[in-house]
Short mmCIF file of C-alpha atoms in Angstrom, two decimals:
data_model
loop_
_atom_site.label_atom_id
_atom_site.label_comp_id
_atom_site.label_asym_id
_atom_site.label_seq_id
_atom_site.Cartn_x
_atom_site.Cartn_y
_atom_site.Cartn_z
CA MET C 472 111.90 104.12 100.12
CA LEU C 473 113.93 100.97 100.66
CA VAL C 474 111.98 97.96 99.43
CA GLU C 475 112.52 94.39 98.46
CA THR C 476 110.47 93.56 95.39
CA ALA C 477 108.71 90.29 94.71
CA LEU C 478 107.22 91.56 91.47
CA GLU C 479 109.67 90.32 88.87
CA GLU C 480 109.95 86.76 90.16
CA SER C 481 106.19 86.26 90.17
CA GLU C 482 105.32 87.60 86.71
CA HIS C 483 105.09 84.12 85.19
CA GLY C 484 102.57 82.79 87.66
CA SER C 485 101.75 82.51 91.32
CA PHE C 486 104.13 80.79 93.68
CA ILE C 487 103.52 77.10 94.35
CA VAL C 488 102.63 76.82 98.02
CA THR C 489 102.46 73.38 99.59
CA CYS C 490 100.98 74.62 102.87
CA ALA C 491 97.34 74.08 103.67
CA PHE C 492 96.76 75.66 107.07
CA ARG C 493 93.64 74.35 108.75
CA TRP C 494 92.53 73.79 112.32
CA GLY C 495 91.73 70.31 113.54
CA ARG C 496 91.28 68.09 116.60
CA SER C 497 93.40 65.05 117.26
CA LEU C 498 91.70 61.67 116.74
CA SER C 499 94.71 59.58 117.73
CA SER C 500 96.97 59.21 120.76
CA ALA C 501 99.85 58.67 118.33
CA LEU C 502 99.97 62.42 117.74
CA ALA C 503 101.75 64.80 120.10
CA VAL C 504 98.36 66.11 121.20
CA ASP C 505 95.80 64.60 123.54
CA VAL C 506 92.83 63.09 121.77
CA GLY C 507 90.40 65.94 121.24
CA GLY C 508 93.16 68.53 121.54
CA TRP C 509 93.57 71.28 118.97
CA LEU C 510 96.34 71.44 116.38
CA LEU C 511 97.05 73.26 113.13
CA VAL C 512 97.75 71.16 110.06
CA ALA C 513 100.52 72.95 108.16
CA THR C 514 101.41 70.56 105.33
CA PRO C 515 100.29 67.05 104.34
CA ASP C 516 103.01 65.64 106.60
CA SER C 517 103.35 68.16 109.45
CA TYR C 518 101.33 70.01 112.06
CA VAL C 519 101.82 72.59 114.81
CA ALA C 520 100.71 71.94 118.38
CA GLU C 521 101.21 73.33 121.87
CA ASP C 522 104.22 71.80 123.60
CA ARG C 523 103.01 69.83 126.61
CA GLU C 524 106.26 70.19 128.56
CA VAL C 525 107.80 73.61 127.94
CA GLY C 526 104.82 75.48 126.54
CA GLY C 527 104.77 77.48 123.35
CA LEU C 528 104.24 75.99 119.91
CA LYS C 529 106.19 73.23 118.20
CA ARG C 530 106.16 71.74 114.72
CA HIS C 531 105.76 67.96 114.44
CA TYR C 532 106.30 65.74 111.39
CA TRP C 533 104.16 62.74 110.48
CA PRO C 534 105.91 60.83 107.68
CA HIS C 535 103.37 58.00 107.49
CA GLY C 536 101.16 59.71 104.93
CA ASN C 537 97.80 59.41 106.70
CA LEU C 538 97.77 62.60 108.80
CA GLN C 539 94.43 63.64 107.34
CA GLU C 540 92.83 60.47 108.72
CA LEU C 541 94.03 61.30 112.25
CA VAL C 542 92.56 64.81 112.36
CA ASP C 543 88.97 66.06 112.51
CA ASP C 544 89.07 69.37 110.63
CA THR C 545 85.35 70.07 110.56
CA GLY C 546 85.26 72.63 113.36
CA GLU C 547 86.91 75.80 114.62
CA PRO C 548 88.76 76.09 117.95
CA PRO C 549 87.25 78.11 120.81
CA LEU C 550 88.24 81.74 121.13
CA GLU C 551 90.54 81.13 124.11
CA VAL C 552 92.62 78.67 122.06
CA VAL C 553 92.92 81.09 119.15
CA GLN C 554 93.85 83.92 121.50
CA ARG C 555 96.50 81.82 123.24
CA TRP C 556 98.12 80.79 119.97
CA LYS C 557 97.92 84.31 118.60
CA ARG C 558 99.52 85.90 121.64
CA SER C 559 102.39 83.43 121.50
CA ASN C 560 103.51 85.38 118.40
CA SER C 561 105.38 82.23 117.39
CA PRO C 562 107.73 82.51 114.39
CA LEU C 563 106.30 79.17 113.26
CA LEU C 564 103.08 80.97 112.35
CA ARG C 565 104.71 84.05 110.83
CA GLY C 566 103.39 83.12 107.39
CA ALA C 567 100.29 81.09 108.33
CA PHE C 568 97.37 82.16 106.18
CA GLN C 569 93.68 81.63 105.56
CA ARG C 570 92.70 79.96 102.31
CA GLU C 571 89.16 81.26 102.36
CA GLY C 572 87.23 83.97 104.10
CA ASP C 573 85.75 87.40 103.67
CA ILE C 574 88.46 89.43 105.38
CA VAL C 575 89.03 92.57 103.30
CA ILE C 576 92.73 93.09 102.67
CA GLY C 577 93.41 96.77 103.20
CA LEU C 578 95.82 99.09 104.95
CA GLY C 579 96.90 97.58 108.27
CA THR C 580 95.70 94.04 107.47
CA ARG C 581 97.98 91.26 108.69
CA VAL C 582 98.92 89.08 105.72
CA ALA C 583 101.15 86.21 104.67
CA LEU C 584 103.33 86.32 101.58
CA ALA C 585 102.61 83.17 99.58
CA GLU C 586 106.04 83.23 97.99
CA GLY C 587 107.68 80.00 99.11
CA GLY C 588 107.06 76.29 99.39
CA ASP C 589 107.39 75.13 102.99
CA MET C 590 105.78 76.96 105.92
CA GLU C 591 109.13 78.02 107.36
CA GLU C 592 109.90 79.83 104.10
CA LEU C 593 106.73 81.90 104.31
CA ARG C 594 106.88 85.44 105.60
CA GLY C 595 104.21 87.57 107.18
CA GLY C 596 103.66 91.26 107.66
CA TYR C 597 101.22 94.15 107.55
CA VAL C 598 99.90 96.01 104.52
CA VAL C 599 101.10 99.62 104.55
CA GLY C 600 100.36 100.48 100.93
CA VAL C 601 97.78 99.46 98.32
CA GLY C 602 97.76 100.70 94.75
CA SER C 603 98.54 100.03 91.11
CA PHE C 604 101.87 99.19 89.53
CA CYS C 605 102.16 98.74 85.75
CA GLY C 606 98.37 98.55 85.60
CA ARG C 607 98.12 95.71 88.12
CA SER C 608 97.16 95.61 91.79
CA ALA C 609 100.21 95.70 94.04
CA VAL C 610 100.68 95.95 97.79
CA THR C 611 103.47 97.16 100.05
CA VAL C 612 103.97 94.92 103.09
CA ARG C 613 105.96 95.81 106.21
CA ILE C 614 107.60 92.58 107.38
CA ALA C 615 110.06 93.94 109.95
CA CYS C 616 110.98 96.98 112.03
CA ALA C 617 114.69 97.76 111.85
CA GLY C 618 115.31 94.14 110.95
CA GLN C 619 113.37 92.80 113.94
CA ASP C 620 110.02 91.01 114.03
CA ILE C 621 107.04 93.32 114.48
CA ASP C 622 105.22 92.88 117.79
CA PRO C 623 101.47 93.35 117.17
CA PHE C 624 100.74 93.21 120.91
CA SER C 625 102.91 96.17 121.83
CA ALA C 626 101.43 99.58 122.66
CA ASP C 627 103.73 101.09 120.01
CA PHE C 628 102.60 98.72 117.25
CA VAL C 629 101.53 101.56 114.94
CA GLN C 630 104.83 103.35 115.54
CA GLN C 631 106.64 100.16 114.48
CA LEU C 632 104.76 100.23 111.19
CA ARG C 633 105.36 103.97 110.72
CA SER C 634 109.05 103.97 111.68
CA PRO C 635 111.76 104.68 109.06
CA GLU C 636 112.43 101.49 107.13
CA ARG C 637 115.72 99.72 106.54
CA VAL C 638 116.69 97.37 103.72
CA GLY C 639 114.56 94.24 104.03
CA ASP C 640 111.82 95.82 106.15
CA ILE C 641 109.48 96.41 103.20
CA VAL C 642 108.31 94.07 100.44
CA LEU C 643 106.47 95.19 97.29
CA THR C 644 104.51 92.37 95.68
CA TRP C 645 101.49 91.62 93.52
CA GLU C 646 98.22 91.42 95.40
CA ARG C 647 97.67 87.85 94.19
CA ASN C 648 100.74 86.77 96.19
CA ILE C 649 99.30 87.65 99.59
CA ARG C 650 96.70 85.94 101.75
CA PRO C 651 94.93 87.08 104.91
CA HIS C 652 96.99 85.86 107.85
CA LEU C 653 95.55 83.13 110.06
CA PHE C 654 95.22 85.82 112.74
CA ALA C 655 94.27 88.68 110.42
CA GLY C 656 91.57 89.76 112.85
CA GLY C 657 89.34 92.68 112.03
CA SER C 658 85.97 91.94 110.55
CA ALA C 659 84.29 91.49 107.22
CA ILE C 660 82.21 94.31 105.74
CA LYS C 661 78.74 94.35 107.26
CA MET C 662 75.38 95.97 106.63
CA GLY C 663 75.28 99.69 107.34
CA ASP C 664 79.04 100.23 107.01
CA VAL C 665 80.26 103.25 105.06
CA VAL C 666 82.85 102.06 102.54
CA GLU C 667 84.80 103.26 99.53
CA THR C 668 86.75 101.65 96.72
CA ARG C 669 90.45 101.12 97.26
CA PRO C 670 93.10 103.17 95.39
CA GLY C 671 93.48 102.00 91.81
CA ILE C 672 89.88 100.74 91.53
CA HIS C 673 87.80 102.55 88.92
CA PRO C 674 85.24 103.96 88.84
CA ARG C 675 85.56 105.33 92.35
CA ARG C 676 82.60 104.41 94.56
CA THR C 677 81.59 105.37 98.07
CA GLY C 678 78.41 104.70 100.00
CA THR C 679 76.53 102.76 102.65
CA VAL C 680 76.32 98.96 102.48
CA GLN C 681 72.75 97.89 101.66
CA ASN C 682 73.23 94.20 100.91
CA ILE C 683 75.94 91.52 100.81
CA TYR C 684 75.71 88.34 98.75
CA ARG C 685 77.75 85.88 96.70
CA SER C 686 77.69 86.00 92.92
CA ALA C 687 76.47 82.80 91.28
CA GLU C 688 79.13 82.86 88.57
CA LYS C 689 82.42 83.34 90.41
CA GLU C 690 81.39 82.70 94.02
CA GLU C 691 82.73 86.15 94.91
CA GLN C 692 81.29 88.27 97.67
CA VAL C 693 79.50 91.28 96.20
CA VAL C 694 78.36 94.38 98.07
CA ARG C 695 75.48 96.63 97.03
CA LEU C 696 76.08 100.27 97.95
CA GLN C 697 73.85 103.31 98.02
CA GLU C 698 75.82 106.30 96.80
CA PRO C 699 74.96 109.47 98.75
CA THR C 700 75.51 111.89 95.88
CA THR C 701 73.31 110.15 93.30
CA ASN C 702 71.17 108.00 95.65
CA ARG C 703 71.77 105.13 93.21
CA SER C 704 72.51 101.52 94.14
CA VAL C 705 75.71 100.06 92.69
CA GLU C 706 77.42 96.69 93.07
CA VAL C 707 81.11 96.30 93.92
CA LYS C 708 83.28 93.29 94.74
CA SER C 709 83.92 93.07 98.47
CA ARG C 710 87.69 92.77 97.96
CA ASP C 711 87.72 96.14 96.15
CA LEU C 712 86.32 98.03 99.15
CA ARG C 713 87.68 99.42 102.38
CA PRO C 714 85.93 100.95 105.41
CA VAL C 715 85.67 104.70 105.79
CA PHE C 716 86.51 106.23 109.15
CA ARG C 717 86.24 109.88 110.08
CA CYS C 718 87.01 111.98 113.11
CA GLY C 719 84.33 111.55 115.74
CA ASP C 720 83.57 107.90 114.95
CA VAL C 721 83.34 105.59 117.97
CA VAL C 722 85.20 102.28 117.56
CA LYS C 723 86.07 99.19 119.57
CA VAL C 724 89.58 97.76 119.42
CA VAL C 725 89.38 94.02 118.67
CA GLU C 726 93.08 93.20 118.24
CA GLY C 727 96.40 94.04 119.87
CA TYR C 728 97.50 95.81 123.03
CA PHE C 729 94.31 97.87 123.39
CA GLU C 730 91.93 94.97 122.67
CA GLY C 731 88.53 95.45 124.29
CA ARG C 732 88.89 99.22 124.69
CA GLU C 733 86.59 101.75 123.07
CA GLY C 734 87.59 105.14 121.78
CA ARG C 735 86.65 108.12 119.65
CA VAL C 736 88.65 108.84 116.49
CA VAL C 737 90.52 112.14 116.78
CA LYS C 738 92.99 111.78 113.89
CA LEU C 739 93.65 109.63 110.83
CA LEU C 740 97.29 108.60 110.30
CA ASP C 741 99.44 107.37 107.42
CA LEU C 742 100.96 103.91 107.88
CA ASN C 743 103.81 104.73 105.53
CA GLU C 744 104.60 108.39 104.94
CA SER C 745 107.05 107.67 102.10
CA LEU C 746 104.38 106.19 99.83
CA GLU C 747 102.57 108.12 97.13
CA LYS C 748 99.95 110.48 98.50
CA GLY C 749 96.30 109.73 98.03
CA LEU C 750 96.47 106.05 99.02
CA GLY C 751 94.47 106.76 102.13
CA LYS C 752 95.11 106.55 105.85
CA GLY C 753 95.57 103.20 107.55
CA ALA C 754 95.73 104.06 111.24
CA LEU C 755 93.70 105.94 113.80
CA ARG C 756 94.50 107.97 116.88
CA LEU C 757 91.83 107.35 119.49
CA GLN C 758 90.77 109.21 122.57
CA LEU C 759 90.02 106.29 124.85
CA VAL C 760 86.63 106.09 126.53
CA TYR C 761 86.69 105.00 130.16
CA PRO C 762 83.89 103.68 132.39
CA GLN C 763 83.10 106.10 135.20
CA ASN C 764 84.59 103.80 137.84
CA ARG C 765 87.88 103.21 136.02
CA GLU C 766 91.05 105.22 136.47
CA ARG C 767 92.32 106.86 133.29
CA GLU C 768 95.79 105.37 132.96
CA GLN C 769 96.20 106.34 129.28
CA LYS C 770 94.35 109.01 127.36
CA ASN C 771 95.17 108.21 123.71
CA ALA C 772 95.94 105.13 121.65
CA GLU C 773 97.12 104.51 118.10
CA VAL C 774 95.74 101.48 116.24
CA THR C 775 95.41 100.32 112.66
CA MET C 776 92.03 100.38 110.95
CA ALA C 777 92.25 96.59 110.73
CA GLN C 778 92.33 96.40 114.54
CA VAL C 779 88.97 98.05 115.14
CA GLN C 780 85.27 97.60 114.59
CA LEU C 781 83.01 100.59 114.04
CA LEU C 782 80.43 101.09 116.77
CA GLU C 783 78.99 104.45 115.80
CA HIS C 784 79.60 106.89 112.98
CA ALA C 785 80.06 110.52 113.90
CA PRO C 786 76.71 112.23 113.42
CA GLU C 787 76.23 114.25 110.29
CA THR C 788 75.83 117.82 111.47
CA GLY C 789 74.20 120.68 109.66
CA PRO C 790 76.13 123.67 108.35
CA THR C 791 78.01 125.66 110.98
CA HIS C 792 79.32 129.19 110.47
CA TRP C 793 83.07 129.10 110.05
CA LEU C 794 83.61 131.60 112.90
CA ALA C 795 81.70 129.40 115.39
CA GLN C 796 84.90 127.63 116.49
CA SER C 797 86.58 128.44 119.79
CA ALA C 798 90.02 127.62 118.34
CA LEU C 799 89.83 130.82 116.26
CA VAL C 800 89.89 133.11 119.30
CA MET C 801 92.92 135.44 119.28
CA LYS C 802 93.98 134.54 115.76
CA ARG C 803 94.47 137.11 113.02
CA LEU C 804 91.81 136.26 110.42
CA ASP C 805 91.66 138.10 107.09
CA VAL C 806 88.03 138.51 106.10
CA PHE C 807 85.83 139.73 103.27
CA VAL C 808 82.84 141.93 104.16
CA THR C 809 79.70 140.72 102.35
CA GLY C 810 76.97 142.80 104.03
CA VAL C 811 75.84 144.62 107.14
CA GLY C 812 72.95 142.38 108.25
CA ASN C 813 70.30 144.26 110.19
CA CYS C 814 72.69 147.10 111.06
CA ARG C 815 72.26 150.64 109.82
CA LEU C 816 74.12 151.24 106.56
CA THR C 817 76.41 154.07 107.61
CA ALA C 818 78.92 155.68 105.29
CA VAL C 819 81.77 153.78 106.99
CA ARG C 820 80.00 150.43 106.60
CA GLU C 821 79.12 151.20 102.99
CA ARG C 822 82.79 151.85 102.16
CA ALA C 823 83.70 148.50 103.77
CA LEU C 824 81.33 146.42 101.62
CA TRP C 825 83.06 143.84 99.39
CA LYS C 826 86.47 144.77 100.76
CA MET C 827 89.12 143.03 102.86
CA GLY C 828 90.19 143.52 106.44
CA PHE C 829 91.21 141.50 109.47
CA ILE C 830 89.60 140.57 112.78
CA GLU C 831 90.84 139.23 116.14
CA LEU C 832 88.10 137.50 118.13
CA SER C 833 88.27 138.11 121.86
CA GLU C 834 85.74 135.41 122.72
CA ALA C 835 84.23 132.33 121.11
CA LEU C 836 81.17 132.66 118.89
CA THR C 837 78.37 130.16 118.34
CA ASP C 838 75.76 129.72 115.63
CA THR C 839 73.31 131.57 117.88
CA THR C 840 75.58 134.62 118.31
CA MET C 841 76.33 135.35 114.67
CA ASP C 842 74.70 138.78 114.93
CA THR C 843 77.47 139.90 117.31
CA LEU C 844 79.21 143.01 115.96
CA ILE C 845 82.88 142.29 115.20
CA THR C 846 85.51 145.00 114.79
CA VAL C 847 87.08 144.77 111.34
CA HIS C 848 90.37 146.56 110.65
CA MET C 849 90.05 147.46 106.98
CA ASP C 850 93.03 147.03 104.65
CA GLU C 851 92.65 150.04 102.36
CA ASP C 852 92.11 153.01 104.68
CA CYS C 853 93.08 151.40 108.01
CA ARG C 854 89.70 152.36 109.43
CA LYS C 855 87.79 150.26 111.92
CA VAL C 856 84.22 149.22 111.29
CA THR C 857 81.82 146.93 113.16
CA ILE C 858 80.16 144.22 111.08
CA PRO C 859 77.90 141.30 112.16
CA ALA C 860 79.90 138.06 112.30
CA ARG C 861 77.56 136.32 109.87
CA CYS C 862 78.49 138.85 107.18
CA LEU C 863 82.21 138.00 107.25
CA ASN C 864 83.69 135.43 104.87
CA PRO C 865 87.22 134.00 105.09
CA ALA C 866 89.69 135.63 102.71
CA ARG C 867 91.09 133.10 100.25
CA THR C 868 92.75 135.36 97.68
CA HIS C 869 95.72 137.75 97.39
CA LYS C 870 96.56 140.63 95.15
CA GLY C 871 98.97 139.44 92.46
CA GLU C 872 101.85 141.45 91.02
CA ASN C 873 99.57 142.97 88.40
CA GLY C 874 96.83 143.70 90.92
CA LYS C 875 94.80 140.69 89.84
CA GLU C 876 93.25 138.44 92.48
CA ILE C 877 94.99 135.06 92.87
CA ASN C 878 94.01 132.22 95.20
CA LEU C 879 95.84 130.96 98.28
CA GLY C 880 97.55 128.18 96.36
CA GLN C 881 99.43 130.52 94.02
CA ARG C 882 101.72 132.28 96.48
CA PRO C 883 103.37 131.37 99.80
CA ALA C 884 101.33 132.89 102.59
CA ARG C 885 100.31 132.41 106.19
CA VAL C 886 96.88 130.90 106.75
CA VAL C 887 94.73 129.76 109.66
CA ILE C 888 93.22 126.28 109.51
CA ILE C 889 89.42 126.64 109.74
CA GLY C 890 88.27 123.19 108.58
CA PRO C 891 89.30 119.55 108.12
CA ASP C 892 92.16 118.28 106.00
CA VAL C 893 91.58 116.01 103.01
CA ASN C 894 91.03 113.05 105.37
CA GLY C 895 88.50 114.78 107.60
CA ASP C 896 90.93 115.48 110.45
CA GLU C 897 89.95 118.67 112.33
CA THR C 898 92.51 118.48 115.15
CA ARG C 899 94.58 121.41 113.80
CA VAL C 900 91.74 123.91 113.41
CA GLY C 901 92.89 127.28 114.74
CA GLU C 902 96.60 126.76 114.03
CA TYR C 903 98.75 128.99 111.85
CA ALA C 904 100.32 127.34 108.81
CA GLN C 905 102.10 128.40 105.65
CA VAL C 906 101.16 127.52 102.08
CA TYR C 907 104.48 126.39 100.63
CA VAL C 908 103.69 124.42 97.45
CA VAL C 909 102.75 127.00 94.85
CA GLY C 910 100.52 125.99 91.92
CA ASP C 911 98.80 127.63 88.99
CA GLY C 912 95.53 128.17 90.82
CA THR C 913 93.69 125.20 89.36
CA ASP C 914 94.16 122.91 92.37
CA SER C 915 91.44 122.83 95.01
CA VAL C 916 93.85 121.27 97.53
CA VAL C 917 97.05 122.91 98.80
CA GLU C 918 99.94 121.75 100.96
CA VAL C 919 100.87 123.61 104.12
CA ARG C 920 103.51 123.38 106.84
CA PHE C 921 102.98 124.25 110.46
CA ALA C 922 105.18 126.60 112.48
CA GLY C 923 108.18 124.90 114.08
CA GLU C 924 107.56 121.54 112.40
CA VAL C 925 109.58 119.68 109.78
CA SER C 926 107.17 116.74 109.48
CA GLU C 927 105.05 115.81 106.49
CA ALA C 928 103.01 118.61 105.02
CA GLY C 929 99.30 118.81 105.67
CA ARG C 930 96.97 118.73 102.67
CA TYR C 931 93.91 120.97 102.94
CA PRO C 932 91.11 121.97 100.58
CA LEU C 933 90.98 125.72 100.00
CA GLU C 934 87.66 125.96 101.86
CA SER C 935 89.47 124.83 105.05
CA LEU C 936 91.87 127.79 104.97
CA CYS C 937 91.62 131.48 105.81
CA ARG C 938 94.32 133.94 104.82
CA SER C 939 96.19 135.48 107.74
CA THR C 940 98.57 138.28 106.74
CA ASN C 941 101.84 137.50 108.50
CA LYS C 942 102.43 140.68 110.45
CA ASP C 943 101.67 141.93 113.93
CA GLY C 944 98.04 142.80 114.49
CA VAL C 945 96.49 144.67 117.40
CA ARG C 946 96.70 141.71 119.82
CA THR C 947 98.28 139.05 117.61
CA PHE C 948 101.82 138.61 116.36
CA GLU C 949 103.82 137.57 113.33
CA THR C 950 104.66 133.86 112.98
CA ARG C 951 108.12 132.58 112.11
CA PHE C 952 108.14 129.56 109.81
#
């Protein structure tokens, strides 16, 4: 990864920043703004305002030393003013930041690097990595795409953040050296949200927000969570948390090209594939939801998690039999026979008990059709036997060289995806893949590659995989990887 580092130069203290960005209304006709007009105070002797003649934004200097007396900074501008300034994407505001606020800085958040003195020395970008470095909180910020400014209002905004980086596109810095950008967008954590601690924060916490308040000692925002596993309430600093999204969630886009649109999450995406694994996803692929009277001009959209607000969590569903998935039709599935259900225990069925075979479903099953008899082609004697679907478990072991059973993570093998990856993404259920990172059998997560792809490996828990012997079946065929 090609990065510029701001770690060494800031070890002896934070940068001295003379900027003090704050909104205000003009109280004097001497300023380049009509009385009552909105401006942004940048430094004690300068401000940014809309250019009356040519449009856009312009920086003005006020050397007389009493700028504060000419500006009423007690209010906030209306939404249309903020939107107009934001959409100008002016380089003057590239590093404009908020001094206070409850915006959670996480993956995808727009930030300013507080690393210089004057406003024109400040840089801005988007967080694409959050973690620990030498025991301290550090962030990776994408400040450019192939040397060019990032356009947050483009439909390919996420692709800009995910594109291969060049020298100068990425900055690694301490977390204390960044601030939420003036137009960071997104929303603060709210009651009912499902959140988790960020990478590098220990102990790891996850749960539903029960209460939000400010601590009396440090004036920090604190969140009380209810942990689902222990049902206990715990308190965590707001800045140490990030929202949890999962496939099926319904969200509303509040920033960028797709602003105002609603969609359902179908996949979670990395913002920077070259970073260390386990830092979490920062972007979402949405299936856009359209009103009935609106033409569907675009089916999918990619946005950062910082660009959306959660409307509805995907419902928690009860247990579903692993075979009740239509994507598994006409796939070779190696199975383990665990019983015969209500069927008569014939000699053939008795010999099949606790042994391996393979099946090829000709039609989709549901939880209500689990008593359907499925033809199992047994491994040992090549016989066929019919077994109720509910009595078939996915095969997750092989025979080792010494005849001992080893799990799927200990030898390269073809598998079928039957459940979500480590981030909850279920979009590849039913696809063939190959386990290619071999371990000692102690890992509960394995890495796989998909046929015909050279992209990043998928990471799946063992329970989301079913062995699929890579040879021609009765109606299925070998896969070339």
